[in-house]
Coordinates of C-alpha atoms and ligand atoms in Angstrom, one line a residue:
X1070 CA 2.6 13.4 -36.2
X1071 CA 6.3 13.4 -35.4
X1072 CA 8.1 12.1 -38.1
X1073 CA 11.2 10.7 -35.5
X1074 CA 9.1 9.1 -33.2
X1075 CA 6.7 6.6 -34.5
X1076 CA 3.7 6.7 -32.0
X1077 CA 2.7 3.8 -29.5
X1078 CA 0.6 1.2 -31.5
X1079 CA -0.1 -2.4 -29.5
X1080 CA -2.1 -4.3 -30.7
X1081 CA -4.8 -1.8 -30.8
X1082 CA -3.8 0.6 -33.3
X1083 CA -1.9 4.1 -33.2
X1084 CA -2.1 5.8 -29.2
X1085 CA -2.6 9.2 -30.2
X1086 CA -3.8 10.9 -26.8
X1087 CA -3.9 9.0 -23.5
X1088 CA -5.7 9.8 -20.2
X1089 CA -5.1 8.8 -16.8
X1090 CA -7.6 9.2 -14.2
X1091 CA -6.1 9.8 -11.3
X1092 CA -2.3 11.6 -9.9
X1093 CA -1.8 9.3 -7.3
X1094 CA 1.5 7.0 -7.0
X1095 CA 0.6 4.7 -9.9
X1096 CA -0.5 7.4 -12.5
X1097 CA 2.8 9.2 -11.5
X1098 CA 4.9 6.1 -12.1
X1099 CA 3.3 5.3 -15.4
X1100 CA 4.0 8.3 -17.2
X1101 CA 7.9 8.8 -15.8
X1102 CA 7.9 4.8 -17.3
X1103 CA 6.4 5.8 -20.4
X1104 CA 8.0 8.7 -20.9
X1105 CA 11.2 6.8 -21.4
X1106 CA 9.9 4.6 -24.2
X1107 CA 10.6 5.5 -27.3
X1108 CA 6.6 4.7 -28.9
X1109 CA 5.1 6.3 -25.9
X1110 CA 1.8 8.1 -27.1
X1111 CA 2.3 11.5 -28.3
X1112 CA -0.2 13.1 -25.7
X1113 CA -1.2 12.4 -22.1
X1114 CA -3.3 14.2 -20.1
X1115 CA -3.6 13.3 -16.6
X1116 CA -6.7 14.3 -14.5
X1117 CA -6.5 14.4 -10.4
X1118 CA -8.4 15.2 -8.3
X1119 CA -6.1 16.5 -5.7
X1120 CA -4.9 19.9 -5.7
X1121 CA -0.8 19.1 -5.4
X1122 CA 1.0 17.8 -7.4
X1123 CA 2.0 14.1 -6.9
X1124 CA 3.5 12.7 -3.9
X1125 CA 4.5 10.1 -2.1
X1126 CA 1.7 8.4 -0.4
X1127 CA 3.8 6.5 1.8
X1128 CA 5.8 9.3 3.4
X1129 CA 2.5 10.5 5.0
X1130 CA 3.1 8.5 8.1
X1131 CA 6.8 9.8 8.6
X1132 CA 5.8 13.4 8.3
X1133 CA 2.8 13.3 10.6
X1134 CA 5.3 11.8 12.8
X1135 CA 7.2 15.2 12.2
X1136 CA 10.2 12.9 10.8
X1137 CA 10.3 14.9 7.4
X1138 CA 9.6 18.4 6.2
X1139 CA 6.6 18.7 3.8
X1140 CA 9.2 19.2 0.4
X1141 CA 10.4 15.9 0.7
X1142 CA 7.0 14.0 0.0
X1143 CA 6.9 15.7 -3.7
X1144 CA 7.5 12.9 -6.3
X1145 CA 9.7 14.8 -9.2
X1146 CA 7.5 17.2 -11.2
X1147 CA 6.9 16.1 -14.9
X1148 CA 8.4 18.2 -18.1
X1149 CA 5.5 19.3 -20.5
X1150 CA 7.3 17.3 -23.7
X1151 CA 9.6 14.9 -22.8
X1152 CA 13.0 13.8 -25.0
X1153 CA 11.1 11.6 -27.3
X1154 CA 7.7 14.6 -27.7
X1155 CA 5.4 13.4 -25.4
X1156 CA 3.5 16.2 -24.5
X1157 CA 2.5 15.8 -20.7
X1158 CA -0.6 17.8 -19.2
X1159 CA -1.6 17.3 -15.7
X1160 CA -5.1 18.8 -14.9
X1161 CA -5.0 19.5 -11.1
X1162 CA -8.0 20.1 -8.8
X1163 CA -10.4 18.5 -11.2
X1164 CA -12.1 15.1 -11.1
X1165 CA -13.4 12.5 -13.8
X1166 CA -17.6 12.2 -13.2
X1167 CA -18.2 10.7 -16.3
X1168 CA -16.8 8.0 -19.0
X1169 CA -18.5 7.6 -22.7
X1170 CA -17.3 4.5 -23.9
X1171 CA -18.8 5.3 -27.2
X1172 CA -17.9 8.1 -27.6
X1173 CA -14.3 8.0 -25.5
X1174 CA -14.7 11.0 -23.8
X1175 CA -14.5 12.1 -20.1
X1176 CA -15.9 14.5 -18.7
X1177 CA -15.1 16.4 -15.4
X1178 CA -16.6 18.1 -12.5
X1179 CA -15.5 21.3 -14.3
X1180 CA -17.3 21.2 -17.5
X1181 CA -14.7 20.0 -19.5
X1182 CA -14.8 17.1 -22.2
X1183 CA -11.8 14.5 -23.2
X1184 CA -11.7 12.6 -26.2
X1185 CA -9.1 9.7 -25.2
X1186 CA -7.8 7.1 -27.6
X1187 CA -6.8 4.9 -24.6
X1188 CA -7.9 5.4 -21.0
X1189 CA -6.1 4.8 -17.5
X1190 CA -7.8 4.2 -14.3
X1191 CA -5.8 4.8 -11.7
X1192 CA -8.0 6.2 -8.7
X1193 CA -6.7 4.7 -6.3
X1194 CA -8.7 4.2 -2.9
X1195 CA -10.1 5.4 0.0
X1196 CA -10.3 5.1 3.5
X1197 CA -13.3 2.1 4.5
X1198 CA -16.0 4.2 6.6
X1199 CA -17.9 1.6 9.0
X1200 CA -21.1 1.9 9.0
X1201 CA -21.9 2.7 12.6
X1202 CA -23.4 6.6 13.2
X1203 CA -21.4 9.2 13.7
X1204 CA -19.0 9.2 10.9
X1205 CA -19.9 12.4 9.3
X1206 CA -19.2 14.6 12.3
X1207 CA -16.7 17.4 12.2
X1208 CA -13.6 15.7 13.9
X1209 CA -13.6 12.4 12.2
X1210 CA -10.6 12.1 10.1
X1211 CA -9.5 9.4 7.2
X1212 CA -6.0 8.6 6.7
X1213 CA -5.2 8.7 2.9
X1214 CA -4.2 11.6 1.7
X1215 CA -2.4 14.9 2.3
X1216 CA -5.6 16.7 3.4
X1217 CA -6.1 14.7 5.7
X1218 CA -2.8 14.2 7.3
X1219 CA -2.7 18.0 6.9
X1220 CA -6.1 17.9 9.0
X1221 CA -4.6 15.9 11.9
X1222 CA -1.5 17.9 12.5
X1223 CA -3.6 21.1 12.8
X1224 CA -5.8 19.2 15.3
X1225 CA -2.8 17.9 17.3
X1226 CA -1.3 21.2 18.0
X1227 CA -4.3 21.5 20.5
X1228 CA -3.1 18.3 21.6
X1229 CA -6.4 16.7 23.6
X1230 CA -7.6 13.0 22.8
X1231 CA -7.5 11.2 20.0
X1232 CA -9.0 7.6 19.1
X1233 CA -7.5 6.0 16.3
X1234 CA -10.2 2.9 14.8
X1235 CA -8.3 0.4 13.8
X1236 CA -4.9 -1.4 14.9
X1237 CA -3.3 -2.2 11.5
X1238 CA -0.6 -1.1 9.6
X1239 CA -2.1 2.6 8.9
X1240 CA -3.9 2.9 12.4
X1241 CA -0.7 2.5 14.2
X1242 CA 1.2 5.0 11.7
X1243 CA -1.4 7.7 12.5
X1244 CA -1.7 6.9 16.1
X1245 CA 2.6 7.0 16.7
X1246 CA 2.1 10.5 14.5
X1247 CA -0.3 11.6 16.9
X1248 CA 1.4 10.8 20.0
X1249 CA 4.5 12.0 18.8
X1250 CA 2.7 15.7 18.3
X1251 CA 1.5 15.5 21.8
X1252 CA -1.5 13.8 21.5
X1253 CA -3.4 11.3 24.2
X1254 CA -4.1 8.5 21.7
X1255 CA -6.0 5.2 22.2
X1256 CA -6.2 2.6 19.6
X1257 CA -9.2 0.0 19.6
X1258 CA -8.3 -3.4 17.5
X1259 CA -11.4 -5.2 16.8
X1260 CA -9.2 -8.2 16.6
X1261 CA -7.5 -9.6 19.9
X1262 CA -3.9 -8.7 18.4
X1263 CA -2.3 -5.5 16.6
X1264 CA -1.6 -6.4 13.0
X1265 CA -3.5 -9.6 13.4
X1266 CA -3.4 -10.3 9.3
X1267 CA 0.3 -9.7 9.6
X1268 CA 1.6 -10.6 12.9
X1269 CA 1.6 -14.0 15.3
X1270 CA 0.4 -13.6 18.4
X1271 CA 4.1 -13.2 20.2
X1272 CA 5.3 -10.4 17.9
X1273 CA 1.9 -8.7 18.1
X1274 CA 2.3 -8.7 22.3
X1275 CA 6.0 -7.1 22.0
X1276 CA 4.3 -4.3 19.4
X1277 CA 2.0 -3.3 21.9
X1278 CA 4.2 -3.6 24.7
X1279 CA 6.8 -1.2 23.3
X1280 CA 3.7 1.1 21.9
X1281 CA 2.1 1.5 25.3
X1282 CA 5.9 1.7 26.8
X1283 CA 6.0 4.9 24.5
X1284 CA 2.7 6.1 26.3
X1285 CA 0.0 4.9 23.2
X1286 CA -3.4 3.1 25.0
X1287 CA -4.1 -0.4 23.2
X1288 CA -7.9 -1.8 23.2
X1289 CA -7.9 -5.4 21.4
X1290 CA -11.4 -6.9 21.0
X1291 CA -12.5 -3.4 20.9
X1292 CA -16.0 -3.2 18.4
X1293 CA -17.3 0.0 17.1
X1294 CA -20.7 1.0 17.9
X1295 CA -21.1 4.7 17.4
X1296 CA -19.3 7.7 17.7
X1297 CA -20.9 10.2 19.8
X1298 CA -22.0 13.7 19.0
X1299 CA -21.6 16.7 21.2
X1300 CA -24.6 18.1 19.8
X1301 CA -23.5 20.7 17.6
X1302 CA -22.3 18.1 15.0
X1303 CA -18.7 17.5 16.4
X1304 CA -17.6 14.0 17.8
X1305 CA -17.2 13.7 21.7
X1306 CA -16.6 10.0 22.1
X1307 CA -16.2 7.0 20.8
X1308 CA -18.9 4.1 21.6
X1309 CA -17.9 0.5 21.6
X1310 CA -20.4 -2.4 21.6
X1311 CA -19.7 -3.0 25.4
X1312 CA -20.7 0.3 26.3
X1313 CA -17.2 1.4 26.5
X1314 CA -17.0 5.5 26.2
X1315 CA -13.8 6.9 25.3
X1316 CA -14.4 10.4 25.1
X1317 CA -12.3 12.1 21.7
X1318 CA -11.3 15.1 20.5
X1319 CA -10.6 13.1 17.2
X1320 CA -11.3 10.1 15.7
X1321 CA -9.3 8.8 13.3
X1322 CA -11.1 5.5 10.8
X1323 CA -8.1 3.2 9.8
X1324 CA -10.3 -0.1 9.4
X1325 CA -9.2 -0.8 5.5
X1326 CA -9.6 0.7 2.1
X1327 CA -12.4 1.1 -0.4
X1328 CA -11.5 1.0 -4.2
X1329 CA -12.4 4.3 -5.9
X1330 CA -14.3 2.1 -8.4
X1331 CA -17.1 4.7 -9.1
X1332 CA -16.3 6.4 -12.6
X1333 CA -15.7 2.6 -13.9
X1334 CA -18.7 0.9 -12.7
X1335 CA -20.9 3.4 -13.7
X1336 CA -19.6 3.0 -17.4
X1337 CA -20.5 -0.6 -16.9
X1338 CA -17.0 -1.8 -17.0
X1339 CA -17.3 -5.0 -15.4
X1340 CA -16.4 -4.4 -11.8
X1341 CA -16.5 -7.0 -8.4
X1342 CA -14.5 -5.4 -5.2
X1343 CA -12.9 -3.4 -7.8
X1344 CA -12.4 -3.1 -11.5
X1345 CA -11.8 -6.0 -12.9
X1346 CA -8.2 -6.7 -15.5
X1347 CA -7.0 -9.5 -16.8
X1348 CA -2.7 -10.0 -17.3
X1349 CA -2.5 -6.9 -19.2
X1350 CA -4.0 -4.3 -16.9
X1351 CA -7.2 -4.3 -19.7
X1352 CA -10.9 -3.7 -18.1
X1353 CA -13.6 -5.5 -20.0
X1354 CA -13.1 -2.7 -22.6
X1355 CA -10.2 -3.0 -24.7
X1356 CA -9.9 0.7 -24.9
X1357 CA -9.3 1.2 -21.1
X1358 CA -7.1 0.2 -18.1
X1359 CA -6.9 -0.1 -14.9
X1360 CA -3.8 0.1 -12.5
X1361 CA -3.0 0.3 -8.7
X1362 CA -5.4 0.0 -5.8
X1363 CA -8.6 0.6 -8.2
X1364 CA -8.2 -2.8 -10.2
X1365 CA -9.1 -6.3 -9.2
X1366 CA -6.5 -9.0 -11.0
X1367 CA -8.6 -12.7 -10.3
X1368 CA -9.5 -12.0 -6.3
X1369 CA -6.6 -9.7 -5.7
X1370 CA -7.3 -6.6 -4.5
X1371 CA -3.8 -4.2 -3.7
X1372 CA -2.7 -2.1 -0.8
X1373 CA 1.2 -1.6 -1.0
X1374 CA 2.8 -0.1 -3.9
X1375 CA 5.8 -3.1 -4.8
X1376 CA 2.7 -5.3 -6.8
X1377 CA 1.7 -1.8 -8.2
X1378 CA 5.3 -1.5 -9.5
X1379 CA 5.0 -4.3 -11.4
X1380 CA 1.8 -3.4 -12.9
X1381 CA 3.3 -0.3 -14.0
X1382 CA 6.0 -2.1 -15.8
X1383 CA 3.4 -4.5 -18.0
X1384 CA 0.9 -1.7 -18.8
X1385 CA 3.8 0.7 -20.0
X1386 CA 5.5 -1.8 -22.3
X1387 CA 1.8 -2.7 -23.4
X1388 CA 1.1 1.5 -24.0
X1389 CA 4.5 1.2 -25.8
X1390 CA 3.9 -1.4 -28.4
X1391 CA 6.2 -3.4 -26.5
X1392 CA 6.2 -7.4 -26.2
X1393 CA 6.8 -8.4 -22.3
X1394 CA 4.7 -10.6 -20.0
X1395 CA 1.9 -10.3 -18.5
X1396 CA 1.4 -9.2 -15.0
X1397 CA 1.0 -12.3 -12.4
X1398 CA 0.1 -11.9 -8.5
X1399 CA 3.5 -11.9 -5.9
X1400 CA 3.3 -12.3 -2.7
X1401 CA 4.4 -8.8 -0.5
X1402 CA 6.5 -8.0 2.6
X1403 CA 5.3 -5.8 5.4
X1404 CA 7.1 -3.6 7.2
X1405 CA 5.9 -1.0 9.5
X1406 CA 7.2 2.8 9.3
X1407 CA 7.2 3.4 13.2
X1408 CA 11.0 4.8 14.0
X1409 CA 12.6 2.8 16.8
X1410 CA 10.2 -0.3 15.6
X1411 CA 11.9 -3.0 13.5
X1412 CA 9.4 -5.5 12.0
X1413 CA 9.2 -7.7 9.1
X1414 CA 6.7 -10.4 7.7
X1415 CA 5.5 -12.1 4.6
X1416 CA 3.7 -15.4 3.9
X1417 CA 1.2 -17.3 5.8
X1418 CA 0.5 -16.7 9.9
X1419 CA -0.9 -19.6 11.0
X1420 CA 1.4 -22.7 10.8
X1421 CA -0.5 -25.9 9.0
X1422 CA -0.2 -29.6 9.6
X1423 CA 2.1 -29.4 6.7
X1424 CA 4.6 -26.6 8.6
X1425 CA 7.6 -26.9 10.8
X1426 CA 7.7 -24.0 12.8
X1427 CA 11.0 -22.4 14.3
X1428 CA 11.0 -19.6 16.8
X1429 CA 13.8 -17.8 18.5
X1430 CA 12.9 -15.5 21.5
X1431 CA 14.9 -13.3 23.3
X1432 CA 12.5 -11.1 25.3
X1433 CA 15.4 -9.2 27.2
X1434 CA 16.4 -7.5 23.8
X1435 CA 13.2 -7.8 22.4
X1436 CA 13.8 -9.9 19.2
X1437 CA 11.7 -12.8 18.0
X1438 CA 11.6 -14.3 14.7
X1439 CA 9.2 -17.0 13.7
X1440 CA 9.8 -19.4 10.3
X1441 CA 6.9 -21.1 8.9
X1442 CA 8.9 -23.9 7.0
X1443 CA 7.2 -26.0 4.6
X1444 CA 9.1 -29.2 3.1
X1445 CA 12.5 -27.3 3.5
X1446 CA 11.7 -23.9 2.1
X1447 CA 10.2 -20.7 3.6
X1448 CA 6.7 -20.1 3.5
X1449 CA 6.1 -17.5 6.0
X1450 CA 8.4 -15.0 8.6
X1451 CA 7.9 -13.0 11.0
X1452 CA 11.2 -10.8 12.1
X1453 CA 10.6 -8.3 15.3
X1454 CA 13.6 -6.3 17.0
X1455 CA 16.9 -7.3 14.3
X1456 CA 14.8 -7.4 10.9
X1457 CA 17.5 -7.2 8.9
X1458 CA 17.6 -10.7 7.5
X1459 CA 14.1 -10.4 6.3
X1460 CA 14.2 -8.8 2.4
X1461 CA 16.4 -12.0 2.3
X1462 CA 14.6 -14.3 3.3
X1463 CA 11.7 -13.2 1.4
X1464 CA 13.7 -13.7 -1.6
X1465 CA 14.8 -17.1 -0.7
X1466 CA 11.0 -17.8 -0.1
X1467 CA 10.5 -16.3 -3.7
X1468 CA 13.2 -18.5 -5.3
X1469 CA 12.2 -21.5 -3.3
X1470 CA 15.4 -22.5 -1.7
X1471 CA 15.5 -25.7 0.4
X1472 CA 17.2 -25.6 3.7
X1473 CA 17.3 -28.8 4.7
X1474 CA 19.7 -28.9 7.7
X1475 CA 20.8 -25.4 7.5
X1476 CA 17.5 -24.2 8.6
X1477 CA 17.9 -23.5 12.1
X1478 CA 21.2 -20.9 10.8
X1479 CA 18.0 -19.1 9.6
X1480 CA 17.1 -18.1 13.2
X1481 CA 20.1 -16.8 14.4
X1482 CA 19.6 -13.6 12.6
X1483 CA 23.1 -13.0 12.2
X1484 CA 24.2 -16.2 9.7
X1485 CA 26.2 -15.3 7.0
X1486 CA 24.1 -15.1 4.3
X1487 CA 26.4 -15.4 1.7
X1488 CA 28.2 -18.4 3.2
X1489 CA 24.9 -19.7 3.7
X1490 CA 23.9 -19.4 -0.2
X1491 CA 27.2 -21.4 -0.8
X1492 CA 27.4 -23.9 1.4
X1493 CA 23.7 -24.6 0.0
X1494 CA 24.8 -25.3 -3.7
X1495 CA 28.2 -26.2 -3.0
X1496 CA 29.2 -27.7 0.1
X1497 CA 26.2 -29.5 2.4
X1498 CA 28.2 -30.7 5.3
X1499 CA 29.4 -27.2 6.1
X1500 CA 25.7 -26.2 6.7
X1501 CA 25.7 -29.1 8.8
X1502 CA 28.4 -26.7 10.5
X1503 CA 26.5 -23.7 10.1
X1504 CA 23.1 -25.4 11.7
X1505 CA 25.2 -27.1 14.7
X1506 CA 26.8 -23.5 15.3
X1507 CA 23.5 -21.9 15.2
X1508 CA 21.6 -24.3 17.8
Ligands
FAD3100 C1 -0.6 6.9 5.1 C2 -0.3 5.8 4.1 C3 0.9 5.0 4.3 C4 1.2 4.0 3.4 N1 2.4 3.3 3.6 C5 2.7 2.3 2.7 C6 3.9 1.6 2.8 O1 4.6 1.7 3.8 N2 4.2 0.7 1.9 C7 3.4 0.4 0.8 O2 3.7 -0.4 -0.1 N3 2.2 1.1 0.6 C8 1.8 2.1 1.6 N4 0.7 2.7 1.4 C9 -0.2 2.4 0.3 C10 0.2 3.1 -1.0 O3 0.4 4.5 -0.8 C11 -0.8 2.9 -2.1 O4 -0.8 1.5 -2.4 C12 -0.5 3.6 -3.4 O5 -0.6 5.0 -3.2 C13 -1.6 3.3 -4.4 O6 -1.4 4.0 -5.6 P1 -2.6 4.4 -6.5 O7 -2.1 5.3 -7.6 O8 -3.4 3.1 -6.9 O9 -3.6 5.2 -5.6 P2 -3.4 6.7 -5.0 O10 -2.0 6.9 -4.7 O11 -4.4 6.8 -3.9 O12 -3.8 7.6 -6.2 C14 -5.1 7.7 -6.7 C15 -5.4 9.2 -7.0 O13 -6.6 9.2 -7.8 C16 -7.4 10.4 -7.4 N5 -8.7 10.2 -7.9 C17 -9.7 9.3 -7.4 N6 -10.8 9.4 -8.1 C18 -10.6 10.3 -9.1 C19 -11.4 10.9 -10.1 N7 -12.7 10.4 -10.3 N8 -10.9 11.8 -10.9 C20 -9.6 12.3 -10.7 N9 -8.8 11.8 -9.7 C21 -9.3 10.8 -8.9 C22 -7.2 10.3 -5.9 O14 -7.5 11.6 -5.3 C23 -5.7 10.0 -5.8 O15 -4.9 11.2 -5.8 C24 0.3 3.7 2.3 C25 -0.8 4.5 2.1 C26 -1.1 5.5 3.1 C27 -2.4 6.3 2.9

């Protein structure tokens, strides 16, 4: 053992050799966090099951869209013994089939066996597969990972048709990637609005009014029946339940994720949607984790990486014998990575009884932005067209800030928020200003 660096103890005893499952974004965080603890275990291994080495998940959208070159997805490669004498392997290429809680050991589809003193799940997910025929055939594409973004730009440089499934945040990233290699693209929403879990109706219609003004098709109440098969076990068309036929060259499935919960359940850690944790990132075994999109924390299940951050953070300072809080749920922003589209939204769509809505529409410039208020502070936003006040109102919503009779500032877009913040602690009847200004 090193004699400078006392090894990472908890509450658990001495962390001699940890391994992740999984080189996804959360893995990849975990170790550059532990890394820089001084009681970070002495070994980690990390085991993925994609050949590259880690990268940023949430670039794939901007580099289908031919935005970014390939390099700049890479998330910064990991030394093999870091300052404090961590030594770091990452086992590429190779994935976990088998936990022994007993024994703590892994095992891989390679053969090879892992004794772990600690054990990180962090699988991650993958793309939801209706279950409708047809979703085997060559030509039907997920969007998660690099192969398969890698998969759709080689199919675009035929150009041809594409159906993307689904009219959420993904779809509509993989879709505008599509288009923008030359592809004919159609979307079909099952619900009546894009983004309808994110989006009121009004911001939803100028989404699809500037997509189809950029040449994408939009079906809303479009259902999924079957996806057609040209015979020789390649998709031809995409069925919807009113006999619609959309013939495709590819289809891509965007219609949510499923937690990579697999290696977990079957080692009969206790698992729901995904695998269960409580505030420290612990599964039902004390001896093993979970992190990112594979864990369930109460009913949350996770999608964007800013909640995953913060798990990161506890299960690190837990790893490192560190004291620090527990992790609790936050509510998350969305914003969509479609260049030349400017949207924002947090918080609840549809207003209550208990809500005062405001609204400001401008439909020659394009910019609506909706406030759910509820007694005086922000509950909700939507921001379309000038988005830029929208990380700070999220913030305000987080801190609970009451408005009061500045509120209708908040619309204008443009309020000085900084004056705002003032005139809120320090000076009322100049928000009185502000909000007679503003209307
Ligand atoms: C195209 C796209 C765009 C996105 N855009 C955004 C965005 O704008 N904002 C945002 O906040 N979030 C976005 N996300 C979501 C974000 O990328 C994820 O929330 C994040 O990557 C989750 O991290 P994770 O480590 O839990 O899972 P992942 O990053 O998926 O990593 C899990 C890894 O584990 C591997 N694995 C699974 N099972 C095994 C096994 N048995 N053995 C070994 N390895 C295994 C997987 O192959 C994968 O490499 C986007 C996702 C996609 C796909």
């Amino acid at each position: 053992m090193r004699p400078d660096a006392p090894t990472s103890t908890d509450d658990r005893g001495p962390i001699d050799h940890l391994v992740i499952v999984g080189n996804g974004m959360a893995a990849h965080r975990l170790v550059a966090t532990l890394c820089d603890k001084p009681r970070a275990p002495r070994r980690i291994t990390v085991i993925g099951v994609e050949t590259s080495h880690a990268y940023n998940r949430i670039l794939l959208s901007p580099w289908l869209a031919g935005e970014m070159q390939r390099d700049a997805l890479c998330l910064p490669e990991r030394a093999a013994t870091t300052q404090t004498g961590t030594r770091i392997e990452t086992r590429l290429g190779e994935r976990v089939t088998a936990i022994d809680r007993e024994a703590r050991r892994v095992t891989t589809d390679r053969g090879a066996s892992l004794d772990y003193d600690r054990l990180v799940l962090a699988t991650g997910s993958r793309s939801a597969m209706p279950p409708v025929p047809g979703m085997t055939l060559d030509g039907v594409h997920g969007f998660r990972d690099l192969g398969d973004a890698e998969a759709l730009a080689r199919a675009a440089r035929h150009g041809g048709r594409a159906v993307v499934i689904g009219g959420g945040l993904l779809g509509l990233e993989a879709a505008e990637g599509l288009r923008k290699r030359g592809m004919r693209v159609r979307v079909i929403q099952r619900s009546s609005r894009l983004m309808n879990r994110q989006l009121d109706a009004t911001a939803a219609g100028l989404l699809r009014g500037e997509l189809e003004a950029r040449g994408l098709e939009v079906i809303t109440d479009g259902h999924l029946s079957e996806l057609e098969d040209n015979g020789q076990g390649r998709v031809r068309a995409v069925i919807l339940a009113d006999g619609t036929r959309l013939a495709a060259d590819h289809v891509v499935i965007a219609t949510g994720i499923t937690p990579n919960v697999e290696p977990g359940r079957a080692a009969g850690l206790d698992c729901d949607r995904a695998i269960r944790v409580d505030e420290w990132l612990t599964t039902s075994d004390a001896a093993i984790h979970a992190l990112g999109e594979c864990c369930q924390f109460g009913s949350s299940t996770f999608g964007l990486v800013e909640p995953i951050w913060q798990q990161v953070e506890v299960l690190a300072a837990r790893l490192a014998g560190e004291a620090g809080p527990g992790y609790r749920d936050h509510p998350t922003a969305t914003k969509l990575k479609i260049s030349g589209v400017s949207l924002y939204a947090f918080g609840p769509i549809e207003a209550t009884p208990e809500h005062d809505e405001l609204t400001y529409h401008d439909p020659e410039q394009g910019e609506y932005r909706r406030l759910l208020l509820r007694d005086g502070h922000i509950d909700g936003a939507v921001l379309y067209g000038d988005t830029a006040m929208g990380p700070w109102l999220f913030d305000r919503s987080q801190d609970g800030m009451q408005f009061g009779s500045a509120r209708r500032a908040l619309l204008l877009g443009q309020a000085d928020t900084e004056t705002l913040i003032d005139d809120q602690a320090s000076a009322p009847q100049a928000t009185d200003t502000l909000a007679q200004e503003a209307a």
